[in-house]
PDB file of C-alpha atoms in Angstrom:
ATOM      1  CA  MET Y   1      16.002 -11.719 -16.031  1.00  0.00           C
ATOM      2  CA  HIS Y   2      12.954 -11.453 -18.284  1.00  0.00           C
ATOM      3  CA  TRP Y   3       9.565 -10.191 -17.129  1.00  0.00           C
ATOM      4  CA  GLY Y   4       7.949 -13.595 -17.442  1.00  0.00           C
ATOM      5  CA  ASP Y   5      10.611 -15.140 -15.190  1.00  0.00           C
ATOM      6  CA  ALA Y   6       9.900 -12.926 -12.170  1.00  0.00           C
ATOM      7  CA  GLN Y   7       8.799 -14.934  -9.135  1.00  0.00           C
ATOM      8  CA  ALA Y   8       7.316 -11.803  -7.519  1.00  0.00           C
ATOM      9  CA  VAL Y   9       6.665  -8.223  -8.609  1.00  0.00           C
ATOM     10  CA  LEU Y  10       6.900  -5.132  -6.404  1.00  0.00           C
ATOM     11  CA  PHE Y  11       5.180  -1.985  -7.668  1.00  0.00           C
ATOM     12  CA  ASP Y  12       5.462   1.657  -6.777  1.00  0.00           C
ATOM     13  CA  LEU Y  13       2.017   3.263  -6.569  1.00  0.00           C
ATOM     14  CA  ASP Y  14       1.747   6.870  -7.780  1.00  0.00           C
ATOM     15  CA  GLY Y  15       2.583   7.074 -11.477  1.00  0.00           C
ATOM     16  CA  VAL Y  16       2.867   3.288 -11.825  1.00  0.00           C
ATOM     17  CA  LEU Y  17      -0.462   1.777 -10.782  1.00  0.00           C
ATOM     18  CA  THR Y  18      -2.462   5.004 -10.557  1.00  0.00           C
ATOM     19  CA  SER Y  19      -2.372   8.348 -12.343  1.00  0.00           C
ATOM     20  CA  THR Y  20      -2.016  10.106  -9.009  1.00  0.00           C
ATOM     21  CA  ALA Y  21       1.545  11.314  -9.622  1.00  0.00           C
ATOM     22  CA  ALA Y  22       0.153  14.237 -11.635  1.00  0.00           C
ATOM     23  CA  VAL Y  23      -2.203  15.045  -8.759  1.00  0.00           C
ATOM     24  CA  HIS Y  24       0.705  14.993  -6.320  1.00  0.00           C
ATOM     25  CA  MET Y  25       2.607  17.382  -8.619  1.00  0.00           C
ATOM     26  CA  ARG Y  26      -0.266  19.858  -8.433  1.00  0.00           C
ATOM     27  CA  ALA Y  27      -0.475  19.491  -4.662  1.00  0.00           C
ATOM     28  CA  TRP Y  28       3.247  20.133  -4.206  1.00  0.00           C
ATOM     29  CA  ASP Y  29       2.980  23.227  -6.418  1.00  0.00           C
ATOM     30  CA  ALA Y  30       0.060  24.601  -4.397  1.00  0.00           C
ATOM     31  CA  MET Y  31       1.758  23.882  -1.081  1.00  0.00           C
ATOM     32  CA  PHE Y  32       5.090  25.413  -2.059  1.00  0.00           C
ATOM     33  CA  ARG Y  33       3.401  28.579  -3.305  1.00  0.00           C
ATOM     34  CA  ASP Y  34       1.965  29.018   0.189  1.00  0.00           C
ATOM     35  CA  CYS Y  35       5.182  27.890   1.864  1.00  0.00           C
ATOM     36  CA  PHE Y  36       7.417  30.230  -0.124  1.00  0.00           C
ATOM     37  CA  ALA Y  37       5.058  33.146   0.498  1.00  0.00           C
ATOM     38  CA  ALA Y  38       5.149  32.448   4.241  1.00  0.00           C
ATOM     39  CA  LEU Y  39       8.942  32.111   4.297  1.00  0.00           C
ATOM     40  CA  GLY Y  40       9.672  35.009   1.936  1.00  0.00           C
ATOM     41  CA  VAL Y  41      11.261  32.807  -0.740  1.00  0.00           C
ATOM     42  CA  ALA Y  42      11.202  34.696  -4.039  1.00  0.00           C
ATOM     43  CA  GLU Y  43      12.270  32.013  -6.536  1.00  0.00           C
ATOM     44  CA  PRO Y  44       9.139  30.110  -7.646  1.00  0.00           C
ATOM     45  CA  TYR Y  45       8.774  26.344  -7.421  1.00  0.00           C
ATOM     46  CA  THR Y  46       8.794  24.516 -10.778  1.00  0.00           C
ATOM     47  CA  ASP Y  47       7.615  21.125 -12.024  1.00  0.00           C
ATOM     48  CA  ALA Y  48      11.233  20.228 -12.804  1.00  0.00           C
ATOM     49  CA  GLU Y  49      11.906  20.312  -9.070  1.00  0.00           C
ATOM     50  CA  TYR Y  50       9.260  17.657  -8.526  1.00  0.00           C
ATOM     51  CA  PHE Y  51      11.393  15.165 -10.461  1.00  0.00           C
ATOM     52  CA  ALA Y  52      14.680  16.483  -9.052  1.00  0.00           C
ATOM     53  CA  HIS Y  53      13.800  16.728  -5.366  1.00  0.00           C
ATOM     54  CA  VAL Y  54      10.383  15.261  -4.566  1.00  0.00           C
ATOM     55  CA  ASP Y  55       9.318  12.347  -6.773  1.00  0.00           C
ATOM     56  CA  GLY Y  56       9.605   9.014  -4.967  1.00  0.00           C
ATOM     57  CA  ARG Y  57      10.643  10.489  -1.641  1.00  0.00           C
ATOM     58  CA  SER Y  58       8.692  10.887   1.573  1.00  0.00           C
ATOM     59  CA  ARG Y  59       6.847  14.165   2.128  1.00  0.00           C
ATOM     60  CA  VAL Y  60       9.258  15.407   4.765  1.00  0.00           C
ATOM     61  CA  ASP Y  61      12.296  14.510   2.637  1.00  0.00           C
ATOM     62  CA  GLY Y  62      10.749  16.356  -0.310  1.00  0.00           C
ATOM     63  CA  VAL Y  63      10.157  19.470   1.789  1.00  0.00           C
ATOM     64  CA  ARG Y  64      13.706  19.356   3.118  1.00  0.00           C
ATOM     65  CA  ALA Y  65      15.225  18.922  -0.347  1.00  0.00           C
ATOM     66  CA  VAL Y  66      13.321  21.748  -2.040  1.00  0.00           C
ATOM     67  CA  LEU Y  67      13.920  24.188   0.804  1.00  0.00           C
ATOM     68  CA  ALA Y  68      17.606  23.221   0.940  1.00  0.00           C
ATOM     69  CA  SER Y  69      17.867  24.128  -2.763  1.00  0.00           C
ATOM     70  CA  ARG Y  70      16.832  27.650  -1.672  1.00  0.00           C
ATOM     71  CA  GLY Y  71      19.244  27.692   1.263  1.00  0.00           C
ATOM     72  CA  VAL Y  72      16.367  27.367   3.737  1.00  0.00           C
ATOM     73  CA  VAL Y  73      16.547  24.950   6.662  1.00  0.00           C
ATOM     74  CA  LEU Y  74      13.550  24.381   8.922  1.00  0.00           C
ATOM     75  CA  PRO Y  75      13.387  22.218  12.034  1.00  0.00           C
ATOM     76  CA  ASP Y  76      11.922  18.805  11.298  1.00  0.00           C
ATOM     77  CA  GLY Y  77       9.261  19.223  13.967  1.00  0.00           C
ATOM     78  CA  ASP Y  78       6.896  16.349  14.681  1.00  0.00           C
ATOM     79  CA  PRO Y  79       4.796  14.174  12.331  1.00  0.00           C
ATOM     80  CA  THR Y  80       1.688  15.466  14.126  1.00  0.00           C
ATOM     81  CA  ASP Y  81       2.441  19.158  13.414  1.00  0.00           C
ATOM     82  CA  PRO Y  82      -0.653  20.900  11.998  1.00  0.00           C
ATOM     83  CA  PRO Y  83      -0.517  21.817   8.288  1.00  0.00           C
ATOM     84  CA  GLY Y  84       1.416  25.013   7.713  1.00  0.00           C
ATOM     85  CA  THR Y  85       3.466  24.832  10.920  1.00  0.00           C
ATOM     86  CA  ALA Y  86       6.940  26.256  10.234  1.00  0.00           C
ATOM     87  CA  THR Y  87       8.564  22.820  10.260  1.00  0.00           C
ATOM     88  CA  ALA Y  88       9.372  20.251   7.581  1.00  0.00           C
ATOM     89  CA  HIS Y  89       6.609  18.010   8.903  1.00  0.00           C
ATOM     90  CA  GLY Y  90       4.165  20.913   9.100  1.00  0.00           C
ATOM     91  CA  TRP Y  91       4.597  21.817   5.444  1.00  0.00           C
ATOM     92  CA  GLY Y  92       4.583  18.145   4.487  1.00  0.00           C
ATOM     93  CA  ASN Y  93       1.245  17.800   6.245  1.00  0.00           C
ATOM     94  CA  ALA Y  94       0.007  20.879   4.392  1.00  0.00           C
ATOM     95  CA  LYS Y  95       0.802  19.138   1.118  1.00  0.00           C
ATOM     96  CA  ASN Y  96      -1.041  16.045   2.298  1.00  0.00           C
ATOM     97  CA  ALA Y  97      -4.124  18.104   3.115  1.00  0.00           C
ATOM     98  CA  VAL Y  98      -4.081  19.574  -0.398  1.00  0.00           C
ATOM     99  CA  VAL Y  99      -3.720  16.209  -2.149  1.00  0.00           C
ATOM    100  CA  GLU Y 100      -6.441  14.612  -0.027  1.00  0.00           C
ATOM    101  CA  GLY Y 101      -8.747  17.436  -1.104  1.00  0.00           C
ATOM    102  CA  PHE Y 102      -7.925  16.745  -4.756  1.00  0.00           C
ATOM    103  CA  PHE Y 103      -8.609  13.023  -4.298  1.00  0.00           C
ATOM    104  CA  ALA Y 104     -11.919  13.709  -2.579  1.00  0.00           C
ATOM    105  CA  ARG Y 105     -13.098  16.001  -5.384  1.00  0.00           C
ATOM    106  CA  GLU Y 106     -11.620  14.222  -8.400  1.00  0.00           C
ATOM    107  CA  GLY Y 107     -11.333  10.561  -7.417  1.00  0.00           C
ATOM    108  CA  VAL Y 108      -8.435   8.213  -8.188  1.00  0.00           C
ATOM    109  CA  ALA Y 109      -7.845   6.613 -11.591  1.00  0.00           C
ATOM    110  CA  ALA Y 110      -5.890   3.449 -12.357  1.00  0.00           C
ATOM    111  CA  TYR Y 111      -3.857   3.120 -15.558  1.00  0.00           C
ATOM    112  CA  PRO Y 112      -5.598   0.532 -17.790  1.00  0.00           C
ATOM    113  CA  GLY Y 113      -2.259  -1.010 -18.746  1.00  0.00           C
ATOM    114  CA  SER Y 114      -1.356  -1.408 -15.095  1.00  0.00           C
ATOM    115  CA  VAL Y 115      -4.713  -3.023 -14.335  1.00  0.00           C
ATOM    116  CA  ALA Y 116      -4.061  -5.512 -17.151  1.00  0.00           C
ATOM    117  CA  VAL Y 117      -0.579  -6.361 -15.855  1.00  0.00           C
ATOM    118  CA  VAL Y 118      -1.795  -6.886 -12.292  1.00  0.00           C
ATOM    119  CA  ALA Y 119      -4.623  -9.097 -13.561  1.00  0.00           C
ATOM    120  CA  ASP Y 120      -2.175 -11.171 -15.607  1.00  0.00           C
ATOM    121  CA  LEU Y 121       0.101 -11.659 -12.598  1.00  0.00           C
ATOM    122  CA  ALA Y 122      -2.880 -12.688 -10.486  1.00  0.00           C
ATOM    123  CA  VAL Y 123      -3.944 -15.300 -13.047  1.00  0.00           C
ATOM    124  CA  ARG Y 124      -0.394 -16.674 -13.126  1.00  0.00           C
ATOM    125  CA  GLY Y 125      -0.206 -16.732  -9.328  1.00  0.00           C
ATOM    126  CA  VAL Y 126       2.754 -14.344  -9.131  1.00  0.00           C
ATOM    127  CA  PRO Y 127       3.021 -12.722  -5.658  1.00  0.00           C
ATOM    128  CA  ARG Y 128       2.638  -8.936  -5.673  1.00  0.00           C
ATOM    129  CA  ALA Y 129       3.443  -6.046  -3.350  1.00  0.00           C
ATOM    130  CA  VAL Y 130       3.171  -2.270  -3.338  1.00  0.00           C
ATOM    131  CA  VAL Y 131       6.115  -0.235  -2.061  1.00  0.00           C
ATOM    132  CA  SER Y 132       5.315   3.467  -1.820  1.00  0.00           C
ATOM    133  CA  SER Y 133       6.555   6.474   0.100  1.00  0.00           C
ATOM    134  CA  SER Y 134       2.933   7.627   0.333  1.00  0.00           C
ATOM    135  CA  GLN Y 135       1.100   7.472   3.637  1.00  0.00           C
ATOM    136  CA  ASN Y 136      -2.176   7.237   1.696  1.00  0.00           C
ATOM    137  CA  ALA Y 137      -1.315   4.060  -0.217  1.00  0.00           C
ATOM    138  CA  VAL Y 138      -3.967   1.725   1.189  1.00  0.00           C
ATOM    139  CA  ALA Y 139      -6.764   4.247   0.638  1.00  0.00           C
ATOM    140  CA  VAL Y 140      -5.551   5.081  -2.883  1.00  0.00           C
ATOM    141  CA  LEU Y 141      -5.360   1.395  -3.843  1.00  0.00           C
ATOM    142  CA  ALA Y 142      -8.917   0.840  -2.656  1.00  0.00           C
ATOM    143  CA  ALA Y 143     -10.224   3.958  -4.412  1.00  0.00           C
ATOM    144  CA  ALA Y 144      -8.545   2.908  -7.676  1.00  0.00           C
ATOM    145  CA  GLY Y 145     -10.138  -0.549  -7.600  1.00  0.00           C
ATOM    146  CA  TYR Y 146      -7.059  -2.516  -6.567  1.00  0.00           C
ATOM    147  CA  GLY Y 147      -8.539  -3.675  -3.261  1.00  0.00           C
ATOM    148  CA  GLY Y 148      -7.336  -7.180  -2.376  1.00  0.00           C
ATOM    149  CA  GLN Y 149      -4.802  -7.326  -5.224  1.00  0.00           C
ATOM    150  CA  PHE Y 150      -1.751  -6.690  -3.051  1.00  0.00           C
ATOM    151  CA  PRO Y 151      -1.342  -8.810   0.092  1.00  0.00           C
ATOM    152  CA  VAL Y 152       1.778  -6.858   1.029  1.00  0.00           C
ATOM    153  CA  VAL Y 153       1.888  -3.049   1.204  1.00  0.00           C
ATOM    154  CA  VAL Y 154       4.994  -1.325   2.530  1.00  0.00           C
ATOM    155  CA  ASP Y 155       4.175   2.378   2.538  1.00  0.00           C
ATOM    156  CA  GLY Y 156       5.085   5.517   4.420  1.00  0.00           C
ATOM    157  CA  VAL Y 157       3.072   4.378   7.426  1.00  0.00           C
ATOM    158  CA  VAL Y 158       4.961   1.074   7.628  1.00  0.00           C
ATOM    159  CA  ALA Y 159       8.287   2.810   7.027  1.00  0.00           C
ATOM    160  CA  ALA Y 160       7.670   5.200   9.919  1.00  0.00           C
ATOM    161  CA  ARG Y 161       6.517   2.425  12.237  1.00  0.00           C
ATOM    162  CA  GLU Y 162       9.443   0.132  11.410  1.00  0.00           C
ATOM    163  CA  ARG Y 163      11.935   2.991  11.028  1.00  0.00           C
ATOM    164  CA  LEU Y 164      12.823   2.017   7.480  1.00  0.00           C
ATOM    165  CA  PRO Y 165      14.785   4.652   5.546  1.00  0.00           C
ATOM    166  CA  GLY Y 166      12.937   5.880   2.485  1.00  0.00           C
ATOM    167  CA  LYS Y 167      13.917   5.627  -1.159  1.00  0.00           C
ATOM    168  CA  PRO Y 168      16.606   5.783  -2.580  1.00  0.00           C
ATOM    169  CA  ALA Y 169      17.619   3.434   0.256  1.00  0.00           C
ATOM    170  CA  PRO Y 170      16.518  -0.130  -0.612  1.00  0.00           C
ATOM    171  CA  ALA Y 171      15.073  -0.945   2.827  1.00  0.00           C
ATOM    172  CA  MET Y 172      11.379  -0.634   1.913  1.00  0.00           C
ATOM    173  CA  PHE Y 173      11.725  -2.886  -1.127  1.00  0.00           C
ATOM    174  CA  LEU Y 174      13.767  -5.414   0.825  1.00  0.00           C
ATOM    175  CA  ARG Y 175      11.161  -5.472   3.589  1.00  0.00           C
ATOM    176  CA  ALA Y 176       8.408  -6.146   1.033  1.00  0.00           C
ATOM    177  CA  ALA Y 177      10.421  -8.962  -0.553  1.00  0.00           C
ATOM    178  CA  GLN Y 178      10.978 -10.446   2.891  1.00  0.00           C
ATOM    179  CA  ARG Y 179       7.257 -10.347   3.633  1.00  0.00           C
ATOM    180  CA  LEU Y 180       6.532 -12.024   0.292  1.00  0.00           C
ATOM    181  CA  GLY Y 181       9.136 -14.677   1.096  1.00  0.00           C
ATOM    182  CA  VAL Y 182      11.099 -14.104  -2.103  1.00  0.00           C
ATOM    183  CA  ASP Y 183      14.779 -13.463  -2.822  1.00  0.00           C
ATOM    184  CA  PRO Y 184      15.215 -10.049  -4.508  1.00  0.00           C
ATOM    185  CA  VAL Y 185      17.384 -11.599  -7.217  1.00  0.00           C
ATOM    186  CA  VAL Y 186      14.345 -13.448  -8.638  1.00  0.00           C
ATOM    187  CA  ALA Y 187      11.902 -10.544  -8.185  1.00  0.00           C
ATOM    188  CA  ALA Y 188      11.031  -7.543 -10.357  1.00  0.00           C
ATOM    189  CA  VAL Y 189      10.404  -3.941  -9.336  1.00  0.00           C
ATOM    190  CA  VAL Y 190       8.331  -1.469 -11.354  1.00  0.00           C
ATOM    191  CA  GLU Y 191       9.056   2.214 -10.635  1.00  0.00           C
ATOM    192  CA  ASP Y 192       8.548   5.600 -12.272  1.00  0.00           C
ATOM    193  CA  ALA Y 193      10.802   7.669  -9.997  1.00  0.00           C
ATOM    194  CA  VAL Y 194      14.583   7.935 -10.092  1.00  0.00           C
ATOM    195  CA  PRO Y 195      14.971   7.416  -6.305  1.00  0.00           C
ATOM    196  CA  GLY Y 196      12.766   4.325  -6.503  1.00  0.00           C
ATOM    197  CA  VAL Y 197      14.722   2.846  -9.398  1.00  0.00           C
ATOM    198  CA  ALA Y 198      17.953   3.539  -7.519  1.00  0.00           C
ATOM    199  CA  ALA Y 199      16.513   1.837  -4.432  1.00  0.00           C
ATOM    200  CA  ALA Y 200      15.552  -1.281  -6.386  1.00  0.00           C
ATOM    201  CA  ALA Y 201      18.949  -1.435  -8.072  1.00  0.00           C
ATOM    202  CA  ALA Y 202      20.703  -1.058  -4.722  1.00  0.00           C
ATOM    203  CA  GLY Y 203      18.542  -3.869  -3.343  1.00  0.00           C
ATOM    204  CA  GLY Y 204      19.830  -6.302  -5.948  1.00  0.00           C
ATOM    205  CA  PHE Y 205      16.487  -7.008  -7.622  1.00  0.00           C
ATOM    206  CA  GLY Y 206      16.730  -9.206 -10.687  1.00  0.00           C
ATOM    207  CA  LEU Y 207      14.710  -6.922 -12.952  1.00  0.00           C
ATOM    208  CA  VAL Y 208      14.125  -3.203 -12.497  1.00  0.00           C
ATOM    209  CA  VAL Y 209      11.516  -1.750 -14.849  1.00  0.00           C
ATOM    210  CA  GLY Y 210      11.408   2.014 -15.217  1.00  0.00           C
ATOM    211  CA  VAL Y 211       8.116   3.595 -16.294  1.00  0.00           C
ATOM    212  CA  ASP Y 212       8.734   6.933 -17.966  1.00  0.00           C
ATOM    213  CA  ARG Y 213       5.894   9.204 -16.872  1.00  0.00           C
ATOM    214  CA  GLY Y 214       8.113  12.279 -17.041  1.00  0.00           C
ATOM    215  CA  ALA Y 215      11.351  11.453 -15.238  1.00  0.00           C
ATOM    216  CA  GLY Y 216      13.020  10.617 -18.564  1.00  0.00           C
ATOM    217  CA  ALA Y 217      14.258   7.299 -19.922  1.00  0.00           C
ATOM    218  CA  ASP Y 218      17.924   8.276 -19.649  1.00  0.00           C
ATOM    219  CA  ALA Y 219      17.536   9.276 -15.999  1.00  0.00           C
ATOM    220  CA  LEU Y 220      15.751   6.012 -15.175  1.00  0.00           C
ATOM    221  CA  ARG Y 221      18.386   3.923 -16.944  1.00  0.00           C
ATOM    222  CA  GLY Y 222      21.121   5.930 -15.269  1.00  0.00           C
ATOM    223  CA  ALA Y 223      19.612   5.107 -11.879  1.00  0.00           C
ATOM    224  CA  GLY Y 224      19.682   1.387 -12.653  1.00  0.00           C
ATOM    225  CA  ALA Y 225      16.605   0.441 -14.699  1.00  0.00           C
ATOM    226  CA  HIS Y 226      17.209  -2.612 -16.879  1.00  0.00           C
ATOM    227  CA  VAL Y 227      14.343  -1.686 -19.185  1.00  0.00           C
ATOM    228  CA  VAL Y 228      12.192   1.435 -19.606  1.00  0.00           C
ATOM    229  CA  VAL Y 229       8.599   1.453 -20.861  1.00  0.00           C
ATOM    230  CA  GLN Y 230       6.062   4.200 -21.449  1.00  0.00           C
ATOM    231  CA  ASP Y 231       3.173   2.110 -20.138  1.00  0.00           C
ATOM    232  CA  LEU Y 232       2.975  -1.213 -18.338  1.00  0.00           C
ATOM    233  CA  ASP Y 233       0.972  -2.874 -21.108  1.00  0.00           C
ATOM    234  CA  GLU Y 234       4.247  -3.042 -23.061  1.00  0.00           C
ATOM    235  CA  LEU Y 235       5.289  -5.784 -20.636  1.00  0.00           C
ATOM    236  CA  LEU Y 236       2.498  -8.015 -21.959  1.00  0.00           C
ATOM    237  CA  ARG Y 237       3.488  -7.769 -25.621  1.00  0.00           C
TER     238      ARG Y 237
END
């Protein structure tokens, strides 16, 4: 399926519509420095681990995956655990506190190419959704100037409420397609993370576009992307 044939488009948020993926990387680094110090983990956290274990996954899944790579297992705890509690949720909430501080101080920027693509879809009347593991998606969309552009948002809040498994499972994308009233086979997904691309491919979407913001074109294609671009404005050429 070609881009112009898509009857609906589902977008990831961080790293696709907004430049917030880099901010999340910094927040994970800051959180894991504190986490590893508290747990006595000597091996430092690296940016490569963001793409290997964190990118595209929920906060708690990212915490679990990175700690498991160090042979550390913490109890999951509860989603309401205060930041820094010795649980997966507690450290996930610590990361969220850090990233919210960054957003408050630095603001949220949208990629110009992404703004152009969303505007083009709106003019053509193509239904649009955001599918993001983030629990801050609605606030980030509004801060980036996308308010009202996406009638359907399936984010970490919705996933928790509806008990939808996170990416790389396809459930969140399939739920968004259902809410848009479109068959996945005639819809496109735009993702920058390997787990997200894998989720879209597993969901049977007709076109999976990988956006290489650092994950690597080969990794995105290997996960199931039909096409890989550096920026969304390439889709308008």
